């Protein structure tokens, strides 16, 4: 009797497994509206992974469906809402390349800049993303000079430039601490916008729970533990006036190249 009970239980479990699998397997060759409703349903449930899967089915089975543009934009906005900004940019790129009209492209490009901007809660952690967001913002202003989003983009760009300046000052402070004055001077001289009065800009306060681990941008809590001796990192620092350090030669070359590129850009 005990053997029969265990056998029946095993058979029941196998039936349930195969039944559930068959439900997943049977979900193909459905109308476009079916996949679209599934996308909306999963987004409302907060399951964006399954929503993306249903989107793949809609795109695979109904490549010419008029529901695809709307589904693409819905997923882009949903991923942005759930702070999945890279996926949001992916769907916005898809929308721009395949579906957007001239007016719709403008809105999608603005949303891409917004996604980059919102992906920067801690600007000191991603220098490349700041540069990308600034380039995207300036490009948007050039492509759409009369856009209704211009003032919003200007606000984001101003904050991005300030974040870039704070990041450069943080890097300069780091070079100060490891005895590289020329490098520190180079980063302090980077002022991307002359219309900003940098002397009036105050550094943002670092939250106490981050300051414990990251410092305040000017120093770290463990600074007192670092011995006041030359480290391997600063082996090329200025030692005397007789010999120019290797770091300075490289830095002078970089500065000269940037000056030449800037002068060339102005001539164009």
mmCIF file of C-alpha atoms in Angstrom, residues 3-213:
data_model
loop_
_atom_site.group_PDB
_atom_site.id
_atom_site.type_symbol
_atom_site.label_atom_id
_atom_site.label_comp_id
_atom_site.label_asym_id
_atom_site.label_seq_id
_atom_site.Cartn_x
_atom_site.Cartn_y
_atom_site.Cartn_z
ATOM 1 C CA UNK A 3 4.550 1.525 -2.364
ATOM 2 C CA UNK A 4 1.399 2.268 -4.371
ATOM 3 C CA UNK A 5 0.941 5.593 -2.573
ATOM 4 C CA UNK A 6 4.500 6.715 -3.357
ATOM 5 C CA UNK A 7 4.110 5.583 -6.970
ATOM 6 C CA UNK A 8 0.880 7.537 -7.389
ATOM 7 C CA UNK A 9 2.499 10.606 -5.853
ATOM 8 C CA UNK A 10 5.428 10.349 -8.280
ATOM 9 C CA UNK A 11 3.099 9.966 -11.257
ATOM 10 C CA UNK A 12 1.046 12.957 -10.126
ATOM 11 C CA UNK A 13 4.169 15.078 -9.812
ATOM 12 C CA UNK A 14 5.298 14.070 -13.296
ATOM 13 C CA UNK A 15 1.892 14.900 -14.737
ATOM 14 C CA UNK A 16 1.970 18.337 -13.110
ATOM 15 C CA UNK A 17 5.470 19.019 -14.436
ATOM 16 C CA UNK A 18 4.641 18.012 -18.000
ATOM 17 C CA UNK A 19 1.354 19.895 -17.857
ATOM 18 C CA UNK A 20 3.078 23.095 -16.786
ATOM 19 C CA UNK A 21 5.734 22.640 -19.461
ATOM 20 C CA UNK A 22 3.106 22.055 -22.120
ATOM 21 C CA UNK A 23 1.459 25.341 -21.207
ATOM 22 C CA UNK A 24 4.705 27.162 -21.930
ATOM 23 C CA UNK A 25 5.288 25.185 -25.121
ATOM 24 C CA UNK A 26 1.747 25.802 -26.381
ATOM 25 C CA UNK A 27 2.252 29.586 -26.293
ATOM 26 C CA UNK A 28 3.128 30.134 -29.922
ATOM 27 C CA UNK A 29 1.363 31.091 -33.128
ATOM 28 C CA UNK A 30 -0.885 33.530 -31.263
ATOM 29 C CA UNK A 31 -2.527 36.722 -32.578
ATOM 30 C CA UNK A 32 -0.600 39.966 -32.147
ATOM 31 C CA UNK A 33 -3.207 41.257 -29.699
ATOM 32 C CA UNK A 34 -2.596 38.216 -27.478
ATOM 33 C CA UNK A 35 1.121 38.964 -27.145
ATOM 34 C CA UNK A 36 0.445 42.663 -26.678
ATOM 35 C CA UNK A 37 -2.018 42.011 -23.860
ATOM 36 C CA UNK A 38 0.497 39.664 -22.229
ATOM 37 C CA UNK A 39 3.163 42.390 -22.368
ATOM 38 C CA UNK A 40 0.863 44.895 -20.695
ATOM 39 C CA UNK A 41 -0.226 42.325 -18.110
ATOM 40 C CA UNK A 42 3.344 41.449 -17.109
ATOM 41 C CA UNK A 43 4.365 45.102 -16.922
ATOM 42 C CA UNK A 44 1.438 45.774 -14.584
ATOM 43 C CA UNK A 45 2.659 42.827 -12.469
ATOM 44 C CA UNK A 46 6.179 44.245 -12.407
ATOM 45 C CA UNK A 47 7.663 41.229 -14.234
ATOM 46 C CA UNK A 48 9.609 42.953 -17.000
ATOM 47 C CA UNK A 49 11.633 39.847 -17.819
ATOM 48 C CA UNK A 50 8.522 37.965 -18.931
ATOM 49 C CA UNK A 51 7.241 41.092 -20.659
ATOM 50 C CA UNK A 52 10.448 41.181 -22.698
ATOM 51 C CA UNK A 53 9.899 37.524 -23.581
ATOM 52 C CA UNK A 54 6.393 38.201 -24.830
ATOM 53 C CA UNK A 55 7.749 41.155 -26.806
ATOM 54 C CA UNK A 56 10.186 38.792 -28.547
ATOM 55 C CA UNK A 57 7.234 36.560 -29.469
ATOM 56 C CA UNK A 58 5.257 39.520 -30.808
ATOM 57 C CA UNK A 59 8.231 40.711 -32.829
ATOM 58 C CA UNK A 60 9.046 37.209 -34.109
ATOM 59 C CA UNK A 61 5.532 36.200 -35.148
ATOM 60 C CA UNK A 62 4.151 39.579 -36.256
ATOM 61 C CA UNK A 63 7.063 41.605 -37.599
ATOM 62 C CA UNK A 64 4.732 44.018 -39.402
ATOM 63 C CA UNK A 65 2.164 44.453 -36.653
ATOM 64 C CA UNK A 66 1.029 48.034 -35.930
ATOM 65 C CA UNK A 67 1.139 47.083 -32.233
ATOM 66 C CA UNK A 68 4.937 46.754 -32.268
ATOM 67 C CA UNK A 69 5.816 50.488 -32.097
ATOM 68 C CA UNK A 70 3.531 51.047 -29.133
ATOM 69 C CA UNK A 71 4.777 47.909 -27.358
ATOM 70 C CA UNK A 72 8.380 49.016 -27.900
ATOM 71 C CA UNK A 73 7.781 52.447 -26.385
ATOM 72 C CA UNK A 74 5.784 50.972 -23.478
ATOM 73 C CA UNK A 75 8.681 48.679 -22.592
ATOM 74 C CA UNK A 76 11.197 51.540 -22.895
ATOM 75 C CA UNK A 77 9.201 53.647 -20.430
ATOM 76 C CA UNK A 78 8.586 50.663 -18.138
ATOM 77 C CA UNK A 79 12.296 49.841 -17.906
ATOM 78 C CA UNK A 80 13.053 53.480 -17.164
ATOM 79 C CA UNK A 81 10.419 53.482 -14.415
ATOM 80 C CA UNK A 82 12.029 50.422 -12.834
ATOM 81 C CA UNK A 83 15.477 52.079 -13.124
ATOM 82 C CA UNK A 84 16.736 49.640 -15.767
ATOM 83 C CA UNK A 85 18.199 52.389 -17.884
ATOM 84 C CA UNK A 86 20.353 50.330 -20.253
ATOM 85 C CA UNK A 87 17.356 48.238 -21.286
ATOM 86 C CA UNK A 88 15.332 51.426 -21.646
ATOM 87 C CA UNK A 89 17.940 52.792 -24.064
ATOM 88 C CA UNK A 90 17.882 49.501 -25.976
ATOM 89 C CA UNK A 91 14.144 49.742 -26.625
ATOM 90 C CA UNK A 92 14.407 53.440 -27.456
ATOM 91 C CA UNK A 93 17.119 52.687 -30.016
ATOM 92 C CA UNK A 94 14.896 50.003 -31.493
ATOM 93 C CA UNK A 95 11.992 52.443 -31.638
ATOM 94 C CA UNK A 96 14.081 55.172 -33.301
ATOM 95 C CA UNK A 97 15.604 52.866 -35.929
ATOM 96 C CA UNK A 98 12.435 51.034 -36.957
ATOM 97 C CA UNK A 99 9.261 52.871 -36.073
ATOM 98 C CA UNK A 100 9.652 56.547 -35.185
ATOM 99 C CA UNK A 101 8.452 59.369 -37.394
ATOM 100 C CA UNK A 102 10.255 62.734 -37.328
ATOM 101 C CA UNK A 103 8.253 64.041 -34.357
ATOM 102 C CA UNK A 104 8.361 60.721 -32.533
ATOM 103 C CA UNK A 105 12.125 60.501 -33.038
ATOM 104 C CA UNK A 106 12.588 63.797 -31.225
ATOM 105 C CA UNK A 107 10.686 62.527 -28.193
ATOM 106 C CA UNK A 108 12.574 59.220 -28.199
ATOM 107 C CA UNK A 109 15.942 60.993 -28.391
ATOM 108 C CA UNK A 110 14.928 63.127 -25.421
ATOM 109 C CA UNK A 111 13.967 60.029 -23.439
ATOM 110 C CA UNK A 112 17.382 58.521 -24.194
ATOM 111 C CA UNK A 113 19.097 61.580 -22.712
ATOM 112 C CA UNK A 114 16.789 61.371 -19.714
ATOM 113 C CA UNK A 115 17.705 57.703 -19.241
ATOM 114 C CA UNK A 116 21.427 58.540 -19.279
ATOM 115 C CA UNK A 117 20.869 61.398 -16.859
ATOM 116 C CA UNK A 118 18.830 59.317 -14.436
ATOM 117 C CA UNK A 119 21.448 56.552 -14.530
ATOM 118 C CA UNK A 120 23.851 58.866 -12.654
ATOM 119 C CA UNK A 121 22.804 58.887 -8.981
ATOM 120 C CA UNK A 122 26.500 58.978 -7.986
ATOM 121 C CA UNK A 123 28.357 60.986 -10.672
ATOM 122 C CA UNK A 124 31.805 60.342 -9.194
ATOM 123 C CA UNK A 125 31.467 56.670 -10.095
ATOM 124 C CA UNK A 126 31.059 56.937 -13.865
ATOM 125 C CA UNK A 127 33.100 59.500 -15.734
ATOM 126 C CA UNK A 128 32.413 57.975 -19.161
ATOM 127 C CA UNK A 129 28.630 58.061 -18.703
ATOM 128 C CA UNK A 130 28.770 61.759 -17.790
ATOM 129 C CA UNK A 131 30.671 62.474 -20.997
ATOM 130 C CA UNK A 132 28.205 60.402 -23.051
ATOM 131 C CA UNK A 133 25.219 62.186 -21.526
ATOM 132 C CA UNK A 134 26.754 65.609 -22.208
ATOM 133 C CA UNK A 135 27.526 64.701 -25.829
ATOM 134 C CA UNK A 136 23.996 63.363 -26.319
ATOM 135 C CA UNK A 137 22.493 66.535 -24.831
ATOM 136 C CA UNK A 138 24.550 68.874 -27.009
ATOM 137 C CA UNK A 139 23.782 66.789 -30.090
ATOM 138 C CA UNK A 140 20.058 66.940 -29.304
ATOM 139 C CA UNK A 141 20.193 70.744 -29.046
ATOM 140 C CA UNK A 142 21.950 70.971 -32.419
ATOM 141 C CA UNK A 143 19.506 68.607 -34.124
ATOM 142 C CA UNK A 144 16.368 70.114 -32.572
ATOM 143 C CA UNK A 145 17.064 73.813 -31.841
ATOM 144 C CA UNK A 146 13.347 74.633 -31.463
ATOM 145 C CA UNK A 147 12.388 71.570 -29.456
ATOM 146 C CA UNK A 148 9.860 71.819 -26.649
ATOM 147 C CA UNK A 149 12.349 69.811 -24.544
ATOM 148 C CA UNK A 150 15.213 72.288 -24.927
ATOM 149 C CA UNK A 151 14.891 73.867 -21.481
ATOM 150 C CA UNK A 152 14.715 70.474 -19.791
ATOM 151 C CA UNK A 153 17.825 69.375 -21.675
ATOM 152 C CA UNK A 154 19.568 72.615 -20.690
ATOM 153 C CA UNK A 155 18.792 71.919 -17.037
ATOM 154 C CA UNK A 156 20.174 68.401 -17.290
ATOM 155 C CA UNK A 157 23.276 69.628 -19.122
ATOM 156 C CA UNK A 158 23.977 72.282 -16.491
ATOM 157 C CA UNK A 159 23.850 69.698 -13.750
ATOM 158 C CA UNK A 160 25.986 67.325 -15.799
ATOM 159 C CA UNK A 161 28.633 70.002 -16.335
ATOM 160 C CA UNK A 162 28.654 70.724 -12.612
ATOM 161 C CA UNK A 163 28.969 67.005 -11.888
ATOM 162 C CA UNK A 164 31.845 66.819 -14.361
ATOM 163 C CA UNK A 165 33.577 69.741 -12.642
ATOM 164 C CA UNK A 166 33.172 68.107 -9.219
ATOM 165 C CA UNK A 167 34.545 64.849 -10.611
ATOM 166 C CA UNK A 168 37.568 66.654 -12.075
ATOM 167 C CA UNK A 169 38.198 68.341 -8.731
ATOM 168 C CA UNK A 170 37.953 64.965 -6.989
ATOM 169 C CA UNK A 171 40.537 63.532 -9.392
ATOM 170 C CA UNK A 172 42.761 66.567 -8.840
ATOM 171 C CA UNK A 173 42.507 66.080 -5.067
ATOM 172 C CA UNK A 174 43.536 62.458 -5.529
ATOM 173 C CA UNK A 175 46.625 63.529 -7.490
ATOM 174 C CA UNK A 176 47.423 66.021 -4.734
ATOM 175 C CA UNK A 177 47.377 63.216 -2.178
ATOM 176 C CA UNK A 178 49.760 61.036 -4.203
ATOM 177 C CA UNK A 179 52.134 63.942 -4.966
ATOM 178 C CA UNK A 180 51.373 64.587 -8.652
ATOM 179 C CA UNK A 181 50.944 68.374 -8.838
ATOM 180 C CA UNK A 182 51.053 68.668 -12.626
ATOM 181 C CA UNK A 183 48.247 66.160 -13.062
ATOM 182 C CA UNK A 184 46.223 67.913 -10.373
ATOM 183 C CA UNK A 185 46.706 71.240 -12.140
ATOM 184 C CA UNK A 186 45.648 69.725 -15.460
ATOM 185 C CA UNK A 187 42.299 68.490 -14.084
ATOM 186 C CA UNK A 188 41.661 71.754 -12.240
ATOM 187 C CA UNK A 189 42.085 73.671 -15.503
ATOM 188 C CA UNK A 190 39.367 71.675 -17.256
ATOM 189 C CA UNK A 191 36.407 74.062 -17.322
ATOM 190 C CA UNK A 192 34.011 72.923 -20.028
ATOM 191 C CA UNK A 193 31.733 75.985 -19.942
ATOM 192 C CA UNK A 194 33.090 79.522 -19.460
ATOM 193 C CA UNK A 195 29.632 80.896 -18.611
ATOM 194 C CA UNK A 196 29.619 79.017 -15.294
ATOM 195 C CA UNK A 197 31.210 80.928 -12.409
ATOM 196 C CA UNK A 198 33.106 78.017 -10.930
ATOM 197 C CA UNK A 199 34.210 79.971 -7.865
ATOM 198 C CA UNK A 200 30.576 80.207 -6.790
ATOM 199 C CA UNK A 201 29.957 76.473 -7.034
ATOM 200 C CA UNK A 202 29.814 74.599 -3.728
ATOM 201 C CA UNK A 203 30.702 70.941 -3.539
ATOM 202 C CA UNK A 204 27.723 68.684 -2.845
ATOM 203 C CA UNK A 205 27.664 67.115 0.594
ATOM 204 C CA UNK A 206 28.312 63.384 0.632
ATOM 205 C CA UNK A 207 25.756 61.445 2.737
ATOM 206 C CA UNK A 208 27.251 60.225 6.013
ATOM 207 C CA UNK A 209 26.609 56.560 5.188
ATOM 208 C CA UNK A 210 28.655 56.890 1.975
ATOM 209 C CA UNK A 211 31.289 59.169 3.450
ATOM 210 C CA UNK A 212 32.315 56.419 5.884
ATOM 211 C CA UNK A 213 33.422 54.228 2.966
#
